[in-house]
CSV table of C-alpha atoms in Angstrom, one decimal:
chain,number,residue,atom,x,y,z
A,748,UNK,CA,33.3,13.4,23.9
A,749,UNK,CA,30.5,16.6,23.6
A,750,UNK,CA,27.6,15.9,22.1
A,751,UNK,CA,24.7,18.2,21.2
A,752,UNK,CA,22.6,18.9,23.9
A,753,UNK,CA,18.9,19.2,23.3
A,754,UNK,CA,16.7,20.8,26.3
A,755,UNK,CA,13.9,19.9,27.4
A,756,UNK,CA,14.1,15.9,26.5
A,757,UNK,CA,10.5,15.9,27.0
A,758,UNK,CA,7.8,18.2,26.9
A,759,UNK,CA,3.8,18.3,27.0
A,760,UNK,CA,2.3,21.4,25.8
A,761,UNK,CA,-1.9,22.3,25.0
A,762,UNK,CA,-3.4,23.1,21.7
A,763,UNK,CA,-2.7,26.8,21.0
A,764,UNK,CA,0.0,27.0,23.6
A,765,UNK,CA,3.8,28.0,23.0
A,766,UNK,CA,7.0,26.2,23.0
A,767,UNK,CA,10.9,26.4,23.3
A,768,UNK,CA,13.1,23.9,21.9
A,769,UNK,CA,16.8,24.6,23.1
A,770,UNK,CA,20.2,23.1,21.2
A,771,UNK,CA,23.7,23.2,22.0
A,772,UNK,CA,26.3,22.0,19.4
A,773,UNK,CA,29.2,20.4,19.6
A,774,UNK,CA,31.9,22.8,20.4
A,775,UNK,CA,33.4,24.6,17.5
A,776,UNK,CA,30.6,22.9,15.4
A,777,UNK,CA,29.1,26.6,14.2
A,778,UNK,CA,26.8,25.1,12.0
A,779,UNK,CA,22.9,23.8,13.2
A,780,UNK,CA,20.2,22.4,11.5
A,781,UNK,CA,16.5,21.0,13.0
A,782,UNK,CA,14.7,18.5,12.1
A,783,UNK,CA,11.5,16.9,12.8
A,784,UNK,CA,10.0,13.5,13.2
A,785,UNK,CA,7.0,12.4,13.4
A,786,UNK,CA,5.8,9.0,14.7
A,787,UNK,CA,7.3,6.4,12.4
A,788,UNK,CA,8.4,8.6,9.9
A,789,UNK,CA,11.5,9.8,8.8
A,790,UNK,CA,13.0,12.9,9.9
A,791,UNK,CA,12.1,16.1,7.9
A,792,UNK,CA,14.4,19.0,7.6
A,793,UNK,CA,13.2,22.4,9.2
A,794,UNK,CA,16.0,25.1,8.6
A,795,UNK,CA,19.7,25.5,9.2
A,796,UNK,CA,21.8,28.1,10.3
A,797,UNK,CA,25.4,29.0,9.8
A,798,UNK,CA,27.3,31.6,12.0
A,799,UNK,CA,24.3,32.9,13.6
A,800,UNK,CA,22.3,33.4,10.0
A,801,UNK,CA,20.1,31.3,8.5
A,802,UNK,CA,21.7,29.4,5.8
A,803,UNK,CA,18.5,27.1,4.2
A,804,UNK,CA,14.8,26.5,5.2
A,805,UNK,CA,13.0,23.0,4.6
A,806,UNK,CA,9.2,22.2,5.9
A,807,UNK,CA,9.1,24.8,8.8
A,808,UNK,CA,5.5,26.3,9.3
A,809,UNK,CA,4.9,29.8,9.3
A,810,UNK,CA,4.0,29.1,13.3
A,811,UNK,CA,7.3,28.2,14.1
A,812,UNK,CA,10.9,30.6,14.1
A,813,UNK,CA,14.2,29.8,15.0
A,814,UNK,CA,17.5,31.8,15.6
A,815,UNK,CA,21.0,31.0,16.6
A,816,UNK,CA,22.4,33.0,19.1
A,817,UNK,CA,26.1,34.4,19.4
A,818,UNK,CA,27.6,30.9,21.3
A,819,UNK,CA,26.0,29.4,18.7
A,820,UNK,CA,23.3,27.6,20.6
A,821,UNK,CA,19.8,27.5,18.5
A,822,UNK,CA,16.6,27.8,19.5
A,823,UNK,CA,13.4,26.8,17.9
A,824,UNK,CA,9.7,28.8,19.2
A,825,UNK,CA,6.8,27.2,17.9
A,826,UNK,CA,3.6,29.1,18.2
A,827,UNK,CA,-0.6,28.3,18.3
A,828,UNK,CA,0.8,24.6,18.8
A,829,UNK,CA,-1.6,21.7,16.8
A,830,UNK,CA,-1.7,18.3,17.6
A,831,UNK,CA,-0.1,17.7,14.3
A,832,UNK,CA,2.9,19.5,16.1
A,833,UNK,CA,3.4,16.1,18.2
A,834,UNK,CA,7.0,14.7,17.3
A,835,UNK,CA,10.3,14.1,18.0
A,836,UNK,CA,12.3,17.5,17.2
A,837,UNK,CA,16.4,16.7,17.0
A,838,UNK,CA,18.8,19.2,16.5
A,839,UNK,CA,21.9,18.6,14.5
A,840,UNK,CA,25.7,20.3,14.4
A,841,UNK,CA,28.7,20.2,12.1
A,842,UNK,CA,31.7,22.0,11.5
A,843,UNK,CA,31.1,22.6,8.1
A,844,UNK,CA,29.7,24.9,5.9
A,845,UNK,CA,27.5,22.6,4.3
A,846,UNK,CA,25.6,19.3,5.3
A,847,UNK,CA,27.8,17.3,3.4
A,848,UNK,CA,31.2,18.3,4.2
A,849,UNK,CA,31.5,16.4,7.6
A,850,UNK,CA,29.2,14.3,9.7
A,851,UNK,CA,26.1,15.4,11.3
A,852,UNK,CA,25.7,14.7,14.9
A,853,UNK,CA,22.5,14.6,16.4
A,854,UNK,CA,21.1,15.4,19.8
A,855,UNK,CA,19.0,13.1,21.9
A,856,UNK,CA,16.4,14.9,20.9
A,857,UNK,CA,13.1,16.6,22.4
A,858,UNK,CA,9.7,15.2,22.4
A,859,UNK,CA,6.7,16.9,22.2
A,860,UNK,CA,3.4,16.6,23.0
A,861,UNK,CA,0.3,18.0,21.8
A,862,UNK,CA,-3.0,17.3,24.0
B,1267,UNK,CA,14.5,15.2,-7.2
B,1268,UNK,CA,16.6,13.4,-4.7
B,1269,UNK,CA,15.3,10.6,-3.0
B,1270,UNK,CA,16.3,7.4,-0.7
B,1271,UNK,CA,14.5,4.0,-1.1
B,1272,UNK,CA,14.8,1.6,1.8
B,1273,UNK,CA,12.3,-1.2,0.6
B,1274,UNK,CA,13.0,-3.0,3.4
B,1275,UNK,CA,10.8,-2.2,6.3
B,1276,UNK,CA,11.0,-4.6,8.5
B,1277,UNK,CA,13.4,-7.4,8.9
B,1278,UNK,CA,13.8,-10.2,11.5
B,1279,UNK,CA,16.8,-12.3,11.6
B,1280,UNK,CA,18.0,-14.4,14.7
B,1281,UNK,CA,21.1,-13.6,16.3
B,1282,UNK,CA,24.5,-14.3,15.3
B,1283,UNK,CA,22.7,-14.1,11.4
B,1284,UNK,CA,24.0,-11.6,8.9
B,1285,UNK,CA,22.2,-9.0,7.7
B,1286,UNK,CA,22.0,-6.9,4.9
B,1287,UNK,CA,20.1,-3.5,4.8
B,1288,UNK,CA,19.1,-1.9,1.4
B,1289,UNK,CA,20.0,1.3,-0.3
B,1290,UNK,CA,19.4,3.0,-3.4
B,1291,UNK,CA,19.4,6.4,-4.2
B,1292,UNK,CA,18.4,9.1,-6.8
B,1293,UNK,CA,20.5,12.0,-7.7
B,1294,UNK,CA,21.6,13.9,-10.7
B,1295,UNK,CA,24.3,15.8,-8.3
B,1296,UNK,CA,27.5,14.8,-9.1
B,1297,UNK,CA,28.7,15.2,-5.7
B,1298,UNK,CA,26.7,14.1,-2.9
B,1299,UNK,CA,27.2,12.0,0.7
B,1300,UNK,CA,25.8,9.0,1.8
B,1301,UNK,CA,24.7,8.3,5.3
B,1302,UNK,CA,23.6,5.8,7.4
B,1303,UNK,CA,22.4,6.4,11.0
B,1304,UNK,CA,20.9,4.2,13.4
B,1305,UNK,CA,17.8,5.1,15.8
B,1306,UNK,CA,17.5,2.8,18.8
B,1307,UNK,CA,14.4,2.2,21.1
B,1308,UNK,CA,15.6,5.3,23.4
B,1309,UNK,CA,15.2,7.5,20.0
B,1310,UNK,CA,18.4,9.2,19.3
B,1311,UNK,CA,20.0,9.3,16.0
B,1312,UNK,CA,23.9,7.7,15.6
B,1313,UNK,CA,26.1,8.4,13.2
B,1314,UNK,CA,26.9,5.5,11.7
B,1315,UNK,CA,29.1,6.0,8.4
B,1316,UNK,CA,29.5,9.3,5.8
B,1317,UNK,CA,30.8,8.2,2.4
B,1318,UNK,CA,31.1,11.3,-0.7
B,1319,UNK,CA,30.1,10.2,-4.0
B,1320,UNK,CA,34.0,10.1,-5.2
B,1321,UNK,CA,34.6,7.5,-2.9
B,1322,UNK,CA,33.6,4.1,-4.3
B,1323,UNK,CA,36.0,2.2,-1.7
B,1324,UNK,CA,33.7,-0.2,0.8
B,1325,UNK,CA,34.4,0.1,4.6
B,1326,UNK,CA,34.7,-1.8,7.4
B,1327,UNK,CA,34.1,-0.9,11.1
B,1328,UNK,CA,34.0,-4.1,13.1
B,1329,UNK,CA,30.6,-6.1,12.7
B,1330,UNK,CA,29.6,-3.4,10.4
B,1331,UNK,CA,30.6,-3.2,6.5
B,1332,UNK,CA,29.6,-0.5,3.6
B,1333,UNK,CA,29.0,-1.5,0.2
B,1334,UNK,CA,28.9,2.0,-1.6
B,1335,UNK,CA,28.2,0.9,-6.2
B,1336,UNK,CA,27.5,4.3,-8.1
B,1337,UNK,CA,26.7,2.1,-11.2
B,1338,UNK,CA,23.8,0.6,-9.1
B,1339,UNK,CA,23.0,4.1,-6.7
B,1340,UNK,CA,23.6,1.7,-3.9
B,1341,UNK,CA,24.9,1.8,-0.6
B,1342,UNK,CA,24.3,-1.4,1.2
B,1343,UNK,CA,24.7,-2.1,4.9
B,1344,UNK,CA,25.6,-5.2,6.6
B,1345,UNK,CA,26.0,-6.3,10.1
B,1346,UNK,CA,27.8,-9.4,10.3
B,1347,UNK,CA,27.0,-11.6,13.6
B,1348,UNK,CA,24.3,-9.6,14.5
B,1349,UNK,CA,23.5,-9.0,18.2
B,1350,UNK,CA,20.3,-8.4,20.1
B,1351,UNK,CA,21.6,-4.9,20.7
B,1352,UNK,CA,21.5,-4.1,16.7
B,1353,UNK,CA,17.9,-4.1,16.7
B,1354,UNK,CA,16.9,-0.4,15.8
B,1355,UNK,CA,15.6,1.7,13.2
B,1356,UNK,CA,18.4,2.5,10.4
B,1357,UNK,CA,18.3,5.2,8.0
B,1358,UNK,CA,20.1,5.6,5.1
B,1359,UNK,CA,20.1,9.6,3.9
B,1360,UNK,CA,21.3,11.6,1.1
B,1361,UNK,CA,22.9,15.1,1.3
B,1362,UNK,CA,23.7,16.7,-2.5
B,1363,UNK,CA,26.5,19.3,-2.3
B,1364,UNK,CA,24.7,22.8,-2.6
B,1365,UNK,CA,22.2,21.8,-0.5
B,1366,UNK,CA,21.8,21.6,3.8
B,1367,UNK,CA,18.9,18.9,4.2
B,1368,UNK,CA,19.1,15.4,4.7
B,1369,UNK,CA,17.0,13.3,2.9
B,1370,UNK,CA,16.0,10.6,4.7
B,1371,UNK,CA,15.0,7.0,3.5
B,1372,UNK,CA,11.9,5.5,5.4
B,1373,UNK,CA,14.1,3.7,7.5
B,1374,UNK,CA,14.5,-0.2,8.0
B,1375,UNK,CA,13.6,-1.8,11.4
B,1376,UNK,CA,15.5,-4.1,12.4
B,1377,UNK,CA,14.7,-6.9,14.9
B,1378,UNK,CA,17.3,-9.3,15.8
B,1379,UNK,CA,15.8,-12.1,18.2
B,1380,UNK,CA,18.1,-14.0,20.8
């Protein structure tokens, strides 16, 4: 079955420097959310969209934007990257509304590092 | 506030053992869902199990088994004959109805030894 699909799985990025984070849902899944985690910690909610709007906003820095485009893939830009940055960034999709309503399924994920 | 204790954070049991893995949650939501998901060594997150807060009945799926009590906020896990391929990170997480985010328990990491 389709997954999500999260591009890059890996990337290394300098201080101050910008970077994409790509996410491809499930098909028919219209519904995305981010989340980030850092190095044994839990994951941390970043914002959501639903039908290309954003639907609710968690822990995301002023540095970093996302947007969901009209096949429904997300992206996520982060900007003036800090080492604190460093994490594991997964992307989630779901066919419903809300969180709740039917299971999240998660992406592999993308890594990224701050030198 | 919502919010997802896992007290266990680290547990070690040989193979072929039983294991339980704590839950307990806070809420005043009357409708919420419970979640576990399991992180491996390669880092993704599965799905493991979605249970709504109107649905006290416990669940089986093979080795694994859900004990959901409201009058305790619990939702326990258990893997019954564990294998060495259980070992991971497993979260239990909290979604209340009018809200999008996941809140995540600390996770428990689970090693099971051959």
């Amino acid at each position: 079955a389709a997954g999500v699909i999260q591009s890059p799985r890996h990337l290394i990025k300098e201080k101050r420097e910008t970077a994409t984070l790509k996410c491809y849902p499930i098909p028919r899944h219209d519904t995305v959310y981010w989340y980030q985690q850092g190095p044994g910690q839990d994951p941390q909610f970043l914002i959501s969209f639903y039908e290309k709007m954003q639907s609710d906003k968690g822990s995301i820095p002023d540095r970093f934007s996302a947007q969901q485009f009209s096949d429904y893939h997300s992206e996520l830009n982060m900007s003036s990257l800090e080492l604190g940055d460093s994490a594991l960034y997964f992307c989630a999709s779901s066919l419903a509304r809300r969180a709740g309503n039917s299971p999240l399924h998660f992406g592999n994920g993308t890594r990224l590092t701050v030198t | 506030a919502q919010k997802v204790t896992q007290a266990q954070t680290e547990i070690s049991v040989v193979e072929k053992e039983d294991v339980t893995l704590d839950c307990v949650y806070e809420t005043r939501d009357t409708t919420y869902y419970l979640f576990w998901y399991k992180q491996p060594p390669s880092g993704e997150l599965v799905f493991l199990i979605r249970r709504n807060s109107f649905d006290e009945q416990n669940e089986i799926s093979g080795r694994y088994s859900w004990n959901f009590q409201k009058s305790t906020s619990s939702f326990n896990f258990t893997i019954t004959a564990s294998q060495v391929v259980d070992s991971a990170v497993y979260f239990c997480a909290l979604i209340i109805n009018r809200d999008d985010k996941i809140i995540f328990g600390k996770g428990t990491r689970l090693h099971i030894l051959p």
